[in-house]
CSV table of C-alpha atoms and ligand atoms in Angstrom, one decimal:
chain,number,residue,atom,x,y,z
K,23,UNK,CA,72.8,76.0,121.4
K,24,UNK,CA,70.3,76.7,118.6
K,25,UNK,CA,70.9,80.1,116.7
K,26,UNK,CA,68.3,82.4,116.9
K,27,UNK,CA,66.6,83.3,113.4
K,28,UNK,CA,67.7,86.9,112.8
K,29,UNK,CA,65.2,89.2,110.7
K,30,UNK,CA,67.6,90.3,107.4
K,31,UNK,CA,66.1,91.9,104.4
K,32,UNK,CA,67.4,90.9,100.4
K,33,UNK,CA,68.6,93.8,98.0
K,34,UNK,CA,69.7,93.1,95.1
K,35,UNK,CA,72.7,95.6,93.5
K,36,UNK,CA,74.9,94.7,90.0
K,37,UNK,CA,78.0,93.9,92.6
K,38,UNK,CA,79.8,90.3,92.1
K,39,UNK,CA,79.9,88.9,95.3
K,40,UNK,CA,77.1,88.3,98.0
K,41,UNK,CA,77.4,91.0,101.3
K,42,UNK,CA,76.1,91.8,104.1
K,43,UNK,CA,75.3,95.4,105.8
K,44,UNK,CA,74.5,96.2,109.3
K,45,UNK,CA,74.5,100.2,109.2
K,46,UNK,CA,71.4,100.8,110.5
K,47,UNK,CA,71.0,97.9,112.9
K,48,UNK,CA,69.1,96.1,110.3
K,49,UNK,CA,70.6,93.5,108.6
K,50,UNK,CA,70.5,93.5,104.7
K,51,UNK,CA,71.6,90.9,102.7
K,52,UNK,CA,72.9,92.3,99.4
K,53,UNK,CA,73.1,90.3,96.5
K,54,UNK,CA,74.2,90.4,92.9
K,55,UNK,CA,71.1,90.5,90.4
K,56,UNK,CA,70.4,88.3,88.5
K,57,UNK,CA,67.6,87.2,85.8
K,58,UNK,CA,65.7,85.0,88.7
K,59,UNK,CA,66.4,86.7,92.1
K,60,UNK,CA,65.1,83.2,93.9
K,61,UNK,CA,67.7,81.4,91.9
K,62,UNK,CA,70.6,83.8,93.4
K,63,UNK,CA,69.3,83.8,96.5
K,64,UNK,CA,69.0,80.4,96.6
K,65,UNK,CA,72.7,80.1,95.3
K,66,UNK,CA,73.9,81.9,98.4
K,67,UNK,CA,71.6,80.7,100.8
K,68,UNK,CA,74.6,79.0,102.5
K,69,UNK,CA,76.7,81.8,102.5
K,70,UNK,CA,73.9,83.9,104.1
K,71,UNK,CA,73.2,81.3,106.8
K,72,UNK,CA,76.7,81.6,107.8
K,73,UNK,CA,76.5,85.0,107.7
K,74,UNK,CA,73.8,85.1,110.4
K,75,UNK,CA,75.1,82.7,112.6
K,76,UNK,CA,78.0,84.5,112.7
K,77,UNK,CA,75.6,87.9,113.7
K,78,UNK,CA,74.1,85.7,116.0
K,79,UNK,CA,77.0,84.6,118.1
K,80,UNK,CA,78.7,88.1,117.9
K,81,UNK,CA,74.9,89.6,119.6
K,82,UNK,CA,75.0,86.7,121.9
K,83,UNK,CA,78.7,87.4,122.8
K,84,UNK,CA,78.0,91.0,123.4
K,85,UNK,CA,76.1,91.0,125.9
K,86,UNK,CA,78.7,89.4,128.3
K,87,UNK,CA,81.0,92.3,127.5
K,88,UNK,CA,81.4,95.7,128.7
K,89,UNK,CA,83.1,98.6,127.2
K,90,UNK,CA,86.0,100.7,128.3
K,91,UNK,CA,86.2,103.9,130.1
K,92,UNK,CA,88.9,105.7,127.5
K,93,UNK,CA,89.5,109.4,126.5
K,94,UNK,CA,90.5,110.2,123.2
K,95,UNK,CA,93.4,111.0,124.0
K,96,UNK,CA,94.1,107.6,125.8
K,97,UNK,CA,93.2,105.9,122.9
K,98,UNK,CA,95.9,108.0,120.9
K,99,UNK,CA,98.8,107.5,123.3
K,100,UNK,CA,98.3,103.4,122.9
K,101,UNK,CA,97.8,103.8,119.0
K,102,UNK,CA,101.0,105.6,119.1
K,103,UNK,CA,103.1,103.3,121.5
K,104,UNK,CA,101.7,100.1,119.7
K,105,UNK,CA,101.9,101.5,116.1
K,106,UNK,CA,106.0,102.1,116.9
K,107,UNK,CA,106.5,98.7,118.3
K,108,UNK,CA,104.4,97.1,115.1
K,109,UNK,CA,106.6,99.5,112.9
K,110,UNK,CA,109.9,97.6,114.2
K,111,UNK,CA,108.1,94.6,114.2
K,112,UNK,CA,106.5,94.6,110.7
K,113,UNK,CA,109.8,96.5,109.3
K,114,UNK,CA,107.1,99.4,107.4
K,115,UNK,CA,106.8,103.0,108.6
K,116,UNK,CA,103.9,104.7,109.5
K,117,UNK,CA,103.6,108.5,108.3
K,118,UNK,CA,100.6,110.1,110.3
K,119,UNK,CA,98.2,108.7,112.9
K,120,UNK,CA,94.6,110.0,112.9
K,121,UNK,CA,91.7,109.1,115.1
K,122,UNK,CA,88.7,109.3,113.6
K,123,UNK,CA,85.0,108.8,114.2
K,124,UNK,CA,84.3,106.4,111.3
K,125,UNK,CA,80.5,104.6,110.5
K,126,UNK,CA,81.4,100.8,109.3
K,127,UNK,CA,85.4,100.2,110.4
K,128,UNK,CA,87.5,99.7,113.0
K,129,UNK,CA,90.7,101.3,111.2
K,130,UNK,CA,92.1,102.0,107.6
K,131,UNK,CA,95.3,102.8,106.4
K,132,UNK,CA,96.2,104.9,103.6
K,133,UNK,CA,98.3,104.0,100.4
K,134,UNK,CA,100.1,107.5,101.7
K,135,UNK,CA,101.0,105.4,105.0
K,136,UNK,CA,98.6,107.4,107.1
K,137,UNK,CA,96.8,105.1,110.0
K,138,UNK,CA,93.1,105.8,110.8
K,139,UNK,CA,91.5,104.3,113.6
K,140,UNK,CA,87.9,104.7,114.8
K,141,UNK,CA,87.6,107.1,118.0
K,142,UNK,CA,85.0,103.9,119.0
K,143,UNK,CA,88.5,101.5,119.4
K,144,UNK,CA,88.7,103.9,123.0
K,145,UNK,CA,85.8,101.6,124.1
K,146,UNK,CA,87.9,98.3,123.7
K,147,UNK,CA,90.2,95.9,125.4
K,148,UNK,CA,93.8,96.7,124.9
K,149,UNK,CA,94.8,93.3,122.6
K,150,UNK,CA,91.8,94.7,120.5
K,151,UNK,CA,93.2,98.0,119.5
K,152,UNK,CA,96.5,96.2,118.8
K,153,UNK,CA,95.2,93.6,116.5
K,154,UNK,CA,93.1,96.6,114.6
K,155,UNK,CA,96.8,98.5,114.0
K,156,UNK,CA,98.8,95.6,113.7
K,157,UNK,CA,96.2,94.4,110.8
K,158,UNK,CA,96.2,97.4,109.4
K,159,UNK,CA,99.8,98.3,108.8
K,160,UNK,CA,100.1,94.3,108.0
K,161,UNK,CA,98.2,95.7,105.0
K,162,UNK,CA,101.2,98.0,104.2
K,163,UNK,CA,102.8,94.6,103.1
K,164,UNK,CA,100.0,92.9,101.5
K,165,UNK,CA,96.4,94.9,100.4
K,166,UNK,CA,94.5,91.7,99.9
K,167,UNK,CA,92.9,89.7,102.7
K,168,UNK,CA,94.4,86.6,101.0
K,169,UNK,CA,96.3,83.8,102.2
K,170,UNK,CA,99.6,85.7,102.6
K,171,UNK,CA,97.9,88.5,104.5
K,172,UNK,CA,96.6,85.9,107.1
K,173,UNK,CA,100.0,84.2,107.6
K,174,UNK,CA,101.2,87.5,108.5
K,175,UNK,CA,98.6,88.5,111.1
K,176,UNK,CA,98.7,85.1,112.4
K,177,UNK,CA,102.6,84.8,113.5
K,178,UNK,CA,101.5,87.5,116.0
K,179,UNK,CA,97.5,86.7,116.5
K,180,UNK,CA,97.3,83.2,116.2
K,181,UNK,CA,93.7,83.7,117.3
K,182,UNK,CA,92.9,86.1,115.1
K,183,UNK,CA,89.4,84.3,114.0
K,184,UNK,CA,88.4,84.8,117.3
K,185,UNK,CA,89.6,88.5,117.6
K,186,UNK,CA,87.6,89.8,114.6
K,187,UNK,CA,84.6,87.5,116.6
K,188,UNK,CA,85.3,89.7,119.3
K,189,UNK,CA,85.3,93.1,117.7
K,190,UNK,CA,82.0,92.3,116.3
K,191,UNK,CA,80.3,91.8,118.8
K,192,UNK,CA,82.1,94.7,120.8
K,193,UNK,CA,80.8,96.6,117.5
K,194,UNK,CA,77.6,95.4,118.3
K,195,UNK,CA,77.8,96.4,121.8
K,196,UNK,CA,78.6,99.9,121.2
K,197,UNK,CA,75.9,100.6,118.4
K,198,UNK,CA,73.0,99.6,120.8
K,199,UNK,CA,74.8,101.9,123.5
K,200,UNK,CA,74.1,104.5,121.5
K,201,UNK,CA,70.7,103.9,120.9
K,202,UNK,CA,69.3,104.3,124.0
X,1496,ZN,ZN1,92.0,94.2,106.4
């Protein structure tokens, strides 16, 4: 199925490597500067097509989904259950849960052991918000998204590429729910 072109914008910021922000429902490309901005952009046109096709498929995706019907408080009482099974699991301890309404992620975890996770998560399947915590406290054992990180996540989400596929577009999904 061909991709449909996606309207993204170029900034240019003294960073090292090439990202991409969705914020405000645009998309803007942000790249390192350079002496020739068309030579750097150029350099990273790959990375950037990528980039979009993966946008693409997560808009595509999104609109075959629909969100759930969770209180805040729901959402806390699975974040707690899971979060104690993943603590046996992962052999690390979690010191306080929060819920949180946060603008760009899913979840974070604190180097004080303290779990966030976006009040937004109430809106997902239940897998979902267990791959967000079990990712997150995987990071209590290794910080990096690096090849150890993903062995780890993977002995329990073998799928995982698909799963952060999936909470894109669900990401997508809720942002242009709250538009209109
Ligand atoms: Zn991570």
């Amino acid at each position: 199925m061909p991709h449909k072109i996606l309207d993204y914008e170029v900034k240019y910021r003294p960073i090292k490597y090439p990202r991409i922000e969705l914020r405000t429902g645009r998309i803007v490309v942000i790249l390192p500067e350079g002496h020739d901005p068309d030579k750097v952009l150029q350099k990273h046109e790959k990375w950037i097509k990528d980039k979009l096709n993966i946008i693409a498929d997560a808009l595509s995706e999104a609109k075959r989904k629909t969100l759930a019907n969770r209180s805040r408080n729901d959402l806390r009482e699975i974040v707690e259950r899971l979060a104690r099974s993943y603590e046996r699991e992962l052999s690390v301890k979690i010191n306080k849960i929060f819920i949180r309404r946060m603008k760009t992620k899913w979840a974070s975890c604190s180097p004080q052991r303290n779990l966030t996770i976006n009040e937004l998560a109430k809106h997902l399947p239940e897998r979902l918000i267990g791959y967000i915590i079990y990712h997150e406290m995987t990071h209590l054992i290794e910080k990096r998204h690096n090849e150890r990180f993903w062995k780890l996540v993977a002995s329990k989400y073998p799928n995982y590429p698909d799963l952060e596929k999936q909470l894109l577009a669900y990401w997508f999904l809720i942002m242009s729910d709250f538009r209109c």
